[in-house]
Amino acid sequence: MELKILHMYPDLLNLYGDRGNIIVLERRARWRGIKVEVLNFTRDKEEDIEKADIIFLGGGSDREQELLFSHIIKFRDILKDLIEENIVFLAICGGYQLLGEYYLDAYGNKIEGLSILNFYTQAEKGRLIGNILIEVDLPIYPKTLVGFENHGGRTYHNYKSLGKVIKGYGNNGKDFTEGIIYKNLIGTYLHGPLLSKNPHLADFIIKRALERKYNMEIELSKLNDEEEFLAHYRIKERILKEGGRFNISLSKRLFF
Amino acid sequence: MNLEKIRFYLALFLGRLVYFFMKTLGLDATTFPGKVALKIDPKFLTKIKDRFNRIILVTGTNGKTTTNNLIFQIVTKSGFKALGNLEGANLRTGIATTFIRDPSYYDFGVFEVDEGIFPFVFKDLKPDYVVITNFFRDQLDRYGEIDTTVEKIKGSIKDSRKQILILNADDPFVSRFSDLSNRKIYYGIGKKIREKDTEEIKESIYCPKCGKRLHYEFFNYAQLGRYFCECGFRNPDYDYYIISAEYKENKWFIHIKDGDEDLFLTFIYPGVYNLYNVVSAYSVGRVLGIDKESLKDIISNFSFRLGRLEKFNYEGYERILVLVKNPAGYNQVLDTIKDDPNEKVLLLILNDNIADGRDVSWIWDVDFEKIREDNISAIICSGTRAEDLLVRLKYAEVPLNKIVLENNLNNAILKILSFKAKTYILPTYTALFKSRKLIMKRLRNGT
């Protein structure tokens, strides 16, 4: 089997170790004998987006996101069609915000988004920073995702969310939702190497991508994930021990 | 005596009291006495300003402490009386503490300043010289993005023209300061030093003027190198630069170009990043009017304590302690390790306390793939986020049977020192002092 991962603007959208996700996807597929190709899509080298099985869009600094907008907007329709056709898509932080209609910055300026999905993001007072633990709404086990978030923008939407915030802020720090799920697209504020401590999510992405490509049910072979889950549970325990209020009560199934 | 003066002396007095108290107890008194003083007198720094005839501030992401120590030695060995925060406590509290320890009148204040709080310290101390080393991603959870940091520093300098800026011409971020109207001195390295180039994260390879991709003739260290853009943006012309350098027999042999003259000196600390520290401090020395030969002697004989890169000898093997705090610096250290032909062992320590940065995502921008197939016989991961390091190494495909997880720092140090091999110990900031202490303790008890 083969898998093509399209990394969008790795040279511009590369804040906070985002490329860790590509490393994790590539290795986990390769370790299972799947042939993986990573295509770097940049302003100078526009790869054929339609060849991709997985698209990754990370976050960048404001300046870098501004720089690329005039470029990515040309591919808006292709991206939208692919998402409608169930392409597996992972968008993180700034990349997630970019999929919406607009971003309202701290000065009230409306910065245009790709309008692939109908939601918006607005800057509000204070940045939402810290470790985050969520209960995920996907058919994966364990049910938790751990990560780190750091964003000034608050996102409001009516789609299905990636999960509920147990500790942390999530989409906006108000409604206890985190991220977005639309068909096979996942958007999230869990930035950086999200998949490294959440190998179950990485496998879900690989599995969905293969199923879409080969149009059949796929059962991924098991890998030894001892180290990954050691990191997952270590930080999860820490987050649970840290002070502060829980957003939702803990259900028993959260524990291993 | 007016109220402001009383407040100042009260702050100084209580700060000193706390300092001596902590000293007696053997506590690390590098910031807390200053914190007390600033609490009592928030204008404490403004008020110590006139105690210095001239003030030099060093800021940027990497190289601050080494550069600051170099400048301090240049100034003091040239006969001036100076005060500096040589141990790297570079927030307002650290600078205040430095003064509390030795309140007096000085020719020079030589302070390194954390890039995130630079605008505030700048306003308080109104320096005469500002040295900017480089900008890399470092602790973004505290400071936001590099652009913001650069713009804030630039904004704070903009309104006053009296400062002389000493700038790294090889960093496109730093050369953004070119349009300030201050007098500017540029330094850099005019040649590619390490031929074995490996792919590394480049912070910004986009032109700050027009946004197009910057072209590079070569890189020396992350995004530092010879760059140019179609719009005309390029490295500013050097005032002082390293024309060539070679590392052999455990030191750098450096050729500096100073106008038409050539200067040859040595420096005992490895890594290309140290070449930048040397040439920036050299430039400061020249701006201060110190003659070339003295600078040559001072730099060639330079050494300093503290784990920016500290060498110990334990049971006949070199044990090297190096602070790591961001991808650019970490990659440099890994290069140094890779270039070392000895059989060796590594202790990697990752903490996520506030001073380290609570977000450890940055380790995924470090190219641990570099040490995948190297002659390293064992790697121990330690610290509050040891597991994250372990996962990172797993995905760099470093053989897992070489790696040991040991969260307890004390045990990790004991374990790594028990190896009969050259040792590299790489802690993040809050693990540095503790590691150093533990090594010293072992040295005393051991042989």
XYZ file of C-alpha atoms in Angstrom:
703
model
C 0.000 0.000 0.000
C 1.007 3.571 -0.537
C 0.258 6.863 1.105
C 0.953 10.405 -0.019
C 1.111 13.104 2.639
C 0.908 16.674 1.458
C 2.528 19.111 3.848
C 1.282 22.592 3.033
C 3.823 25.387 3.304
C 6.280 23.610 5.616
C 8.638 26.555 5.144
C 6.125 29.116 6.408
C 3.734 27.249 8.639
C 6.176 25.582 10.956
C 5.626 27.032 14.381
C 6.022 24.974 17.526
C 7.383 21.761 16.058
C 4.384 21.165 13.781
C 6.562 19.082 11.520
C 6.572 16.471 14.291
C 3.174 15.378 12.988
C 4.552 14.621 9.561
C 7.428 12.692 11.125
C 4.983 10.641 13.203
C 2.634 9.871 10.307
C 5.493 8.995 8.004
C 7.231 6.682 10.476
C 4.084 4.944 11.691
C 3.015 4.185 8.139
C 6.510 3.132 7.092
C 6.979 0.935 10.160
C 3.972 -1.009 8.895
C 5.439 -1.456 5.483
C 3.292 1.192 3.832
C 5.172 3.167 1.233
C 5.002 6.834 2.187
C 5.794 9.894 0.214
C 5.798 13.356 1.777
C 5.109 16.139 -0.695
C 6.119 19.618 0.379
C 3.734 22.137 -1.092
C 5.280 25.611 -1.169
C 4.846 28.869 -3.037
C 7.775 27.960 -5.244
C 6.780 24.356 -5.785
C 3.090 23.686 -6.137
C 2.599 19.962 -5.842
C -0.548 18.439 -7.302
C -2.889 18.609 -4.322
C -5.230 16.026 -5.799
C -2.558 13.348 -5.488
C -2.616 13.651 -1.709
C -4.182 11.135 0.659
C -3.533 13.214 3.742
C -3.248 16.999 3.810
C -1.551 18.760 6.696
C -1.884 22.494 7.323
C 0.006 23.819 10.339
C 0.228 27.182 12.019
C 2.518 30.106 11.320
C 3.186 33.540 12.693
C 0.786 36.286 11.643
C 3.286 37.651 9.157
C 3.863 34.270 7.578
C 0.152 33.584 7.321
C -0.336 36.919 5.641
C 2.449 36.120 3.197
C 0.866 32.915 2.019
C -2.776 33.894 1.912
C -2.647 35.350 -1.599
C -1.151 32.044 -2.688
C -3.342 29.528 -0.889
C -6.522 31.337 -1.913
C -5.886 30.168 -5.502
C -6.273 26.597 -4.313
C -9.327 27.242 -2.213
C -11.790 25.493 -4.538
C -9.651 22.397 -4.998
C -9.216 22.112 -1.236
C -12.917 22.602 -0.627
C -13.848 19.924 -3.187
C -11.359 17.475 -1.734
C -12.668 18.037 1.775
C -16.215 17.438 0.522
C -14.906 14.247 -1.084
C -13.671 13.043 2.308
C -9.955 13.739 2.004
C -8.204 13.215 5.316
C -7.173 16.667 6.450
C -5.420 17.801 9.624
C -5.339 21.520 10.374
C -3.661 22.911 13.439
C -3.937 26.250 15.192
C -3.434 28.952 12.528
C -4.167 26.389 9.827
C -7.442 25.573 11.542
C -8.409 29.246 11.769
C -7.568 29.721 8.099
C -10.324 27.299 7.055
C -13.006 29.591 8.438
C -14.554 32.730 7.019
C -12.536 35.356 8.781
C -10.351 36.296 11.710
C -11.246 39.418 13.616
C -8.015 40.773 15.063
C -7.498 42.778 18.240
C -7.977 46.066 16.364
C -11.237 45.004 14.802
C -9.754 44.317 11.366
C -11.393 41.494 9.482
C -8.778 39.182 7.994
C -10.209 37.033 5.282
C -10.130 33.239 5.614
C -10.581 30.519 3.001
C -14.292 30.134 3.815
C -14.126 26.405 3.330
C -16.135 26.007 6.502
C -18.653 28.401 8.008
C -17.116 29.644 11.190
C -15.112 32.573 12.434
C -12.396 33.354 14.905
C -11.928 36.509 16.895
C -9.141 37.848 19.042
C -10.144 38.443 22.618
C -8.244 39.640 25.616
C -5.449 37.356 26.769
C -3.844 34.368 25.124
C -5.023 30.872 25.909
C -1.840 29.040 26.841
C -1.121 25.780 28.581
C -1.347 22.024 28.647
C -4.707 20.719 27.560
C -6.594 17.469 28.007
C -9.674 16.655 25.985
C -12.124 13.816 25.688
C -12.302 13.013 22.042
C -15.366 12.286 19.968
C -13.840 9.764 17.570
C -13.896 5.966 17.462
C -10.452 5.657 19.029
C -9.070 4.399 22.304
C -8.055 5.782 24.774
C -10.624 8.524 24.638
C -8.242 11.268 25.624
C -5.923 13.549 23.690
C -3.172 15.539 25.358
C -1.391 18.566 23.993
C -0.381 22.151 24.383
C -2.339 25.139 23.169
C -1.272 28.733 22.617
C -3.670 31.001 20.786
C -5.137 34.474 21.018
C -8.050 33.776 18.669
C -11.314 32.266 19.841
C -13.165 30.091 17.394
C -16.921 29.715 17.390
C -18.698 27.142 15.237
C -21.741 24.894 15.043
C -20.040 21.830 13.634
C -19.191 18.715 15.546
C -16.193 19.385 17.744
C -13.137 17.164 18.023
C -13.872 16.734 21.679
C -14.773 18.208 25.024
C -12.248 20.086 27.114
C -11.481 18.411 30.413
C -8.720 20.843 31.365
C -7.550 23.783 29.299
C -9.352 26.183 26.992
C -10.052 24.667 23.577
C -11.910 26.579 20.869
C -12.759 29.643 22.884
C -12.382 28.951 26.587
C -16.127 29.314 27.021
C -18.151 26.467 25.557
C -15.760 23.635 26.525
C -15.462 22.456 22.953
C -12.155 21.828 21.274
C -11.440 21.651 17.574
C -13.670 20.645 14.737
C -14.648 17.536 12.823
C -16.122 17.815 9.368
C -16.193 14.634 7.292
C -12.545 13.492 7.410
C -11.216 16.890 8.365
C -9.877 17.524 11.841
C -9.062 21.014 13.039
C -7.530 21.599 16.456
C -5.744 24.022 18.737
C -3.569 21.242 20.143
C -0.473 22.522 18.433
C 2.964 21.259 17.611
C 3.691 17.545 17.625
C 0.127 16.609 18.583
C 0.369 13.115 17.122
C 3.551 12.179 18.969
C 1.776 11.724 22.274
C -1.466 10.660 20.654
C -0.497 7.718 18.453
C -4.097 6.479 18.447
C -5.104 9.645 16.621
C -2.201 9.227 14.200
C -3.362 5.695 13.408
C -6.935 6.863 12.971
C -5.710 9.345 10.357
C -3.633 6.736 8.542
C -6.468 4.212 8.631
C -9.046 6.655 7.277
C -6.695 7.751 4.528
C -6.037 4.168 3.422
C -9.722 3.285 3.562
C -10.590 6.214 1.381
C -7.808 5.474 -1.073
C -8.398 1.734 -1.395
C -12.115 1.902 -0.786
C -12.156 -0.971 1.689
C -12.006 -1.543 5.401
C -8.482 -1.514 6.765
C -7.156 -2.996 9.957
C -3.750 -1.508 10.791
C -1.202 -3.857 12.273
C -0.359 -3.153 15.905
C 2.782 -1.257 16.840
C 4.437 -1.164 20.210
C 3.358 2.223 21.544
C 4.782 1.916 25.023
C 6.885 5.074 24.839
C 4.150 7.179 23.269
C 1.595 6.220 25.884
C 4.107 6.664 28.663
C 4.345 10.286 27.526
C 0.580 10.512 27.066
C -0.281 9.269 30.547
C 2.539 11.127 32.226
C 1.284 14.502 31.017
C -2.336 13.515 31.472
C -1.686 12.741 35.129
C 0.112 16.032 35.499
C -2.740 17.981 33.955
C -5.248 16.283 36.214
C -3.162 17.071 39.267
C -2.649 20.713 38.374
C -4.882 23.183 40.129
C -7.867 24.839 38.588
C -11.375 23.889 37.777
C -12.446 20.951 35.646
C -14.671 21.841 32.806
C -16.550 18.581 32.739
C -16.752 15.891 35.312
C -14.444 12.985 34.750
C -16.037 9.815 33.602
C -14.462 6.566 34.645
C -13.618 5.499 31.137
C -11.045 8.253 30.924
C -8.723 6.154 32.985
C -6.752 3.386 31.550
C 16.704 63.351 51.411
C 13.504 63.094 49.422
C 11.040 60.256 49.536
C 12.247 58.648 46.317
C 15.770 58.467 47.643
C 14.639 56.994 50.920
C 12.648 54.403 49.070
C 15.698 53.499 46.980
C 18.007 53.076 49.922
C 15.399 51.087 51.791
C 15.045 48.773 48.791
C 18.806 48.445 48.510
C 19.201 47.801 52.220
C 16.488 45.152 52.410
C 17.694 43.604 49.156
C 21.158 43.270 50.652
C 19.736 41.849 53.839
C 17.879 39.177 51.854
C 20.993 38.552 49.776
C 23.240 37.901 52.777
C 20.555 35.857 54.443
C 20.217 33.636 51.362
C 23.987 33.406 50.978
C 24.288 32.169 54.545
C 21.710 29.510 53.867
C 23.514 28.496 50.689
C 20.570 29.406 48.440
C 20.836 30.516 44.839
C 20.639 34.287 45.341
C 20.671 35.468 41.725
C 17.170 36.911 41.405
C 15.236 37.008 44.649
C 17.025 39.923 46.384
C 16.314 41.994 43.259
C 12.708 40.949 43.367
C 12.425 42.244 46.906
C 14.098 45.526 45.996
C 11.861 46.033 42.950
C 8.818 45.346 45.059
C 9.810 48.092 47.475
C 10.996 50.474 44.794
C 9.642 49.768 41.317
C 11.956 52.489 39.956
C 15.021 50.730 41.331
C 16.623 50.142 37.922
C 16.041 53.725 36.785
C 17.750 54.899 39.923
C 20.859 52.756 39.517
C 21.336 54.027 35.971
C 23.462 56.973 37.061
C 25.817 54.663 38.927
C 27.252 53.741 35.531
C 29.210 55.969 33.278
C 28.209 53.852 30.279
C 25.835 50.927 29.889
C 26.019 48.058 27.395
C 23.019 45.768 26.906
C 23.273 42.414 25.139
C 20.071 40.843 23.851
C 18.874 38.226 21.367
C 18.054 34.546 21.659
C 21.328 32.658 21.845
C 24.837 33.620 22.870
C 23.891 36.355 25.309
C 25.706 34.935 28.311
C 28.944 34.096 26.532
C 28.976 37.417 24.689
C 28.223 39.294 27.894
C 31.039 37.534 29.741
C 33.414 38.234 26.857
C 32.539 41.928 26.853
C 32.857 42.071 30.617
C 36.363 40.608 30.502
C 37.333 42.907 27.634
C 36.223 45.947 29.616
C 37.665 44.946 32.983
C 40.969 43.696 31.599
C 41.312 47.016 29.801
C 41.310 48.708 33.196
C 37.704 49.777 33.614
C 35.561 49.126 36.629
C 32.481 47.227 35.558
C 29.457 45.378 36.835
C 27.673 42.631 34.913
C 25.062 39.894 35.367
C 27.542 37.235 34.354
C 25.536 34.227 35.460
C 22.737 34.801 33.012
C 20.026 36.062 35.367
C 18.741 38.401 32.705
C 15.348 39.592 33.870
C 14.869 42.871 35.779
C 15.187 41.001 39.053
C 18.529 39.513 38.006
C 19.965 42.867 36.989
C 18.767 44.436 40.226
C 20.333 41.590 42.228
C 23.651 42.084 40.466
C 23.710 45.674 41.687
C 22.528 44.772 45.182
C 25.490 42.429 45.545
C 28.004 45.164 44.752
C 26.480 48.623 45.017
C 29.043 51.160 43.844
C 29.910 53.544 41.017
C 31.141 52.005 37.782
C 32.660 52.898 34.443
C 30.559 50.269 32.760
C 27.384 48.291 33.288
C 27.441 45.199 31.083
C 24.113 43.424 31.162
C 22.517 40.690 29.175
C 18.793 41.174 28.864
C 16.110 38.662 28.053
C 14.707 39.576 24.652
C 11.139 39.446 25.930
C 11.610 42.175 28.525
C 14.210 44.207 26.638
C 11.870 47.168 25.998
C 11.336 47.666 29.732
C 14.983 47.385 30.676
C 15.890 49.661 27.804
C 13.534 52.312 29.122
C 14.924 51.994 32.646
C 18.620 51.888 31.890
C 18.843 53.990 28.704
C 21.978 52.164 27.509
C 24.738 53.616 25.364
C 25.361 50.429 23.396
C 23.011 47.642 22.367
C 24.378 44.336 21.101
C 21.945 42.060 19.267
C 23.026 38.472 18.720
C 20.281 36.642 16.815
C 16.635 35.646 16.969
C 15.507 32.048 17.095
C 12.370 30.448 18.359
C 12.720 30.124 22.075
C 9.998 29.832 24.660
C 7.272 30.977 22.351
C 4.662 30.303 24.953
C 6.035 33.231 26.898
C 6.830 35.710 24.196
C 4.657 35.007 21.241
C 6.252 34.890 17.896
C 9.689 36.049 16.854
C 8.264 38.836 14.708
C 6.533 40.356 17.673
C 9.707 40.170 19.744
C 11.788 41.806 17.026
C 9.253 44.563 16.437
C 8.961 45.332 20.127
C 12.709 45.631 20.568
C 12.936 47.759 17.477
C 10.070 49.926 18.634
C 11.738 50.602 21.953
C 15.009 51.720 20.345
C 13.331 53.761 17.627
C 12.553 56.815 19.683
C 16.059 57.459 20.884
C 19.039 57.873 18.641
C 21.891 58.049 21.068
C 22.512 54.318 21.193
C 25.155 52.655 19.109
C 23.863 49.328 17.829
C 26.173 46.373 17.342
C 24.333 44.011 15.037
C 24.710 40.545 13.596
C 24.619 41.183 9.847
C 24.165 37.466 9.114
C 20.740 37.217 10.712
C 17.988 38.611 8.484
C 15.960 39.253 11.634
C 18.710 41.398 13.121
C 19.382 43.257 9.915
C 15.809 44.475 10.127
C 17.247 47.044 12.535
C 19.115 48.608 9.619
C 16.486 51.255 9.000
C 16.873 52.757 12.479
C 18.725 56.044 12.414
C 21.193 55.055 15.143
C 24.855 54.515 14.430
C 25.249 50.847 13.522
C 28.186 48.471 13.596
C 27.827 45.149 11.799
C 29.626 41.898 12.422
C 29.417 38.457 10.875
C 31.148 35.479 9.356
C 32.064 35.814 5.703
C 32.504 32.156 4.937
C 30.827 28.808 5.373
C 32.586 27.218 8.341
C 31.122 23.738 8.664
C 31.159 21.986 5.329
C 28.981 19.067 6.404
C 25.671 20.814 6.083
C 22.527 19.244 7.399
C 18.972 20.323 6.903
C 17.797 22.412 9.811
C 14.782 24.499 10.592
C 15.396 27.988 9.337
C 13.454 30.537 11.314
C 12.727 32.943 8.558
C 13.928 32.487 5.091
C 11.588 35.134 3.797
C 12.588 38.656 2.996
C 11.415 40.974 5.760
C 11.090 43.776 3.185
C 9.091 42.197 0.366
C 8.121 38.738 1.586
C 9.811 36.804 -1.219
C 11.975 33.818 -0.456
C 15.467 34.849 0.543
C 18.269 33.301 -1.445
C 21.247 31.998 0.446
C 24.810 31.585 -0.694
C 25.414 29.616 2.484
C 24.146 29.030 6.006
C 26.405 28.868 9.039
C 23.977 28.338 11.876
C 20.214 28.081 11.423
C 19.200 31.135 9.367
C 22.527 32.914 9.882
C 24.486 33.140 6.665
C 24.957 35.041 3.423
C 21.537 35.956 2.081
C 20.065 38.208 -0.575
C 16.703 39.007 -2.096
C 15.643 40.153 -5.551
C 14.356 43.369 -3.988
C 17.862 44.316 -2.878
C 17.685 43.227 0.760
C 20.921 41.507 1.767
C 23.521 41.283 4.533
C 24.630 44.785 5.497
C 28.361 45.364 4.934
C 30.498 44.128 7.779
C 32.564 46.428 9.960
C 34.314 43.464 11.548
C 34.079 39.875 10.421
C 35.586 36.434 10.591
C 37.092 35.587 7.242
C 38.003 32.019 8.205
C 38.125 29.727 11.208
C 39.223 26.199 11.883
C 38.596 24.043 14.933
C 41.540 21.830 15.816
C 43.420 20.709 18.942
C 40.391 21.634 21.050
C 40.171 25.253 20.008
C 39.168 27.619 17.276
C 41.844 29.311 15.196
C 40.155 32.462 14.013
C 41.105 34.982 11.359
C 39.348 38.316 11.870
C 39.277 41.024 9.259
C 39.361 44.495 10.794
C 39.429 47.019 7.976
C 42.520 46.188 5.949
C 44.185 44.493 8.869
C 44.268 40.824 9.732
C 44.053 39.503 13.238
C 44.629 35.928 14.355
C 43.254 34.675 17.642
C 42.067 31.513 19.337
C 39.011 30.581 21.375
C 38.614 27.475 23.477
C 34.875 26.872 23.197
C 33.661 24.820 20.206
C 30.633 25.395 17.998
C 30.087 27.878 15.197
C 27.815 29.834 17.525
C 30.859 30.718 19.598
C 32.469 32.325 16.562
C 29.555 34.724 16.474
C 30.017 35.447 20.169
C 33.686 36.195 19.571
C 33.165 38.529 16.658
C 30.327 40.413 18.364
C 32.391 40.985 21.517
C 35.387 41.941 19.384
C 33.235 44.535 17.606
C 32.098 45.973 20.924
C 35.720 46.190 22.044
C 36.644 48.070 18.882
C 33.697 50.438 19.228
C 34.909 51.194 22.758
C 38.281 52.073 21.308
C 40.229 49.137 22.698
C 43.225 48.202 20.575
C 43.375 45.067 18.486
C 46.266 43.389 20.212
C 44.659 43.664 23.659
C 41.421 42.247 22.282
C 43.344 39.395 20.734
C 44.944 38.522 24.078
C 41.775 38.840 26.108
C 39.674 36.717 23.765
C 42.352 34.084 23.273
C 42.702 33.683 27.036
C 38.991 33.786 27.730
C 37.363 31.166 29.877
C 34.387 31.240 32.181
C 32.486 29.133 34.586
C 28.885 28.087 34.176
C 27.364 25.447 31.981
C 27.122 27.332 28.735
C 29.736 24.754 27.953
C 31.634 23.582 30.930
C 34.146 20.781 31.013
C 34.742 18.517 34.007
C 37.052 15.601 34.392
C 35.746 12.580 36.206
C 37.612 9.282 36.382
C 39.783 10.239 33.465
C 37.014 11.120 31.045
C 35.838 14.484 29.903
C 32.294 15.269 31.087
C 30.819 18.202 29.234
C 27.833 20.185 30.447
C 26.019 22.319 27.855
C 22.830 24.302 28.254
C 20.226 23.637 25.569
C 17.151 25.786 25.293
C 15.986 26.034 21.713
C 16.267 24.150 18.412
C 18.978 26.338 16.889
C 21.275 25.947 19.870
C 20.448 22.274 20.296
C 21.269 21.492 16.683
C 24.610 23.209 17.120
C 25.409 21.083 20.140
C 24.384 17.910 18.294
C 26.716 18.905 15.454
C 29.538 19.326 17.938
C 28.801 15.872 19.365
C 28.613 14.374 15.903
C 31.970 15.889 14.971
C 33.570 14.405 18.077
C 35.185 11.108 17.024
C 35.327 9.685 20.580
C 33.083 6.944 21.891
C 30.585 8.784 24.084
C 27.444 8.737 26.212
C 24.681 11.357 26.440
C 22.388 12.597 29.151
C 19.491 14.658 27.807
C 17.411 16.551 30.363
C 14.140 18.237 29.466
C 12.240 20.287 32.028
C 9.081 22.274 31.445
C 9.181 24.802 34.255
C 8.364 28.385 33.372
C 12.005 29.345 32.845
C 12.432 26.422 30.425
C 9.225 27.200 28.590
C 6.212 25.107 29.511
C 5.713 24.041 25.929
C 8.153 21.324 24.923
C 6.999 21.124 21.286
C 10.287 22.666 20.214
C 12.180 19.398 20.597
C 10.502 18.301 17.357
C 12.401 21.063 15.571
C 15.673 19.595 16.817
C 17.269 17.212 14.345
C 17.912 14.249 16.621
C 18.125 12.274 13.387
C 21.710 13.590 13.276
C 22.793 11.264 16.071
C 20.948 8.208 14.794
C 23.976 6.273 13.636
C 26.688 7.799 15.692
C 29.241 6.259 18.024
C 27.109 6.964 21.057
C 26.832 3.913 23.273
C 24.086 5.104 25.622
C 21.555 7.901 25.964
C 19.744 8.683 29.208
C 16.586 10.826 29.096
C 15.704 12.730 32.229
C 13.757 15.728 33.510
C 10.112 16.525 34.040
C 9.399 15.725 30.393
C 11.821 12.842 29.890
C 9.121 10.806 28.137
C 8.745 13.444 25.459
C 12.452 13.150 24.711
C 12.153 9.400 24.607
C 9.369 9.595 22.028
C 11.314 12.154 20.010
C 14.352 9.845 19.918
C 12.168 6.889 18.982
C 10.839 8.791 15.989
C 14.345 9.927 15.077
C 14.924 6.168 14.888
C 17.699 6.170 17.421
C 17.907 2.490 18.488
C 15.710 2.104 21.570
C 18.065 -0.380 23.216
C 20.578 2.458 23.653
C 18.096 4.624 25.530
C 17.324 4.643 29.229
C 14.529 6.600 30.892
C 15.433 7.984 34.313
C 13.161 10.748 35.531
C 15.123 11.367 38.699
C 17.928 13.785 37.892
C 20.133 12.676 40.752
C 20.047 9.059 39.589
C 20.507 10.104 35.984
C 23.695 12.020 36.805
C 25.064 9.144 38.888
C 24.287 6.717 36.106
C 25.863 8.759 33.329
C 29.022 9.405 35.352
C 29.385 5.686 35.961
C 30.155 5.197 32.268
C 33.805 5.090 31.369
C 33.415 7.302 28.342
C 33.351 10.854 27.183
C 30.079 12.342 28.387
C 27.790 15.074 27.148
C 25.139 16.345 29.546
C 22.505 18.550 27.926
C 20.073 20.156 30.390
C 17.453 22.817 29.811
C 17.679 25.941 31.926
C 16.176 24.877 35.248
C 18.100 21.596 35.195
C 21.430 23.308 34.529
C 22.272 24.497 38.010
C 21.061 21.327 39.645
C 23.058 19.177 37.233
C 26.141 21.239 37.839
C 25.736 20.928 41.591
C 25.305 17.163 41.351
C 28.380 16.786 39.143
C 30.461 18.904 41.523
C 29.273 16.851 44.455
C 30.282 13.690 42.672
C 33.675 15.171 41.832
C 34.316 15.952 45.471
C 33.118 12.622 46.796
C 34.558 10.561 43.994
C 38.260 10.726 43.283
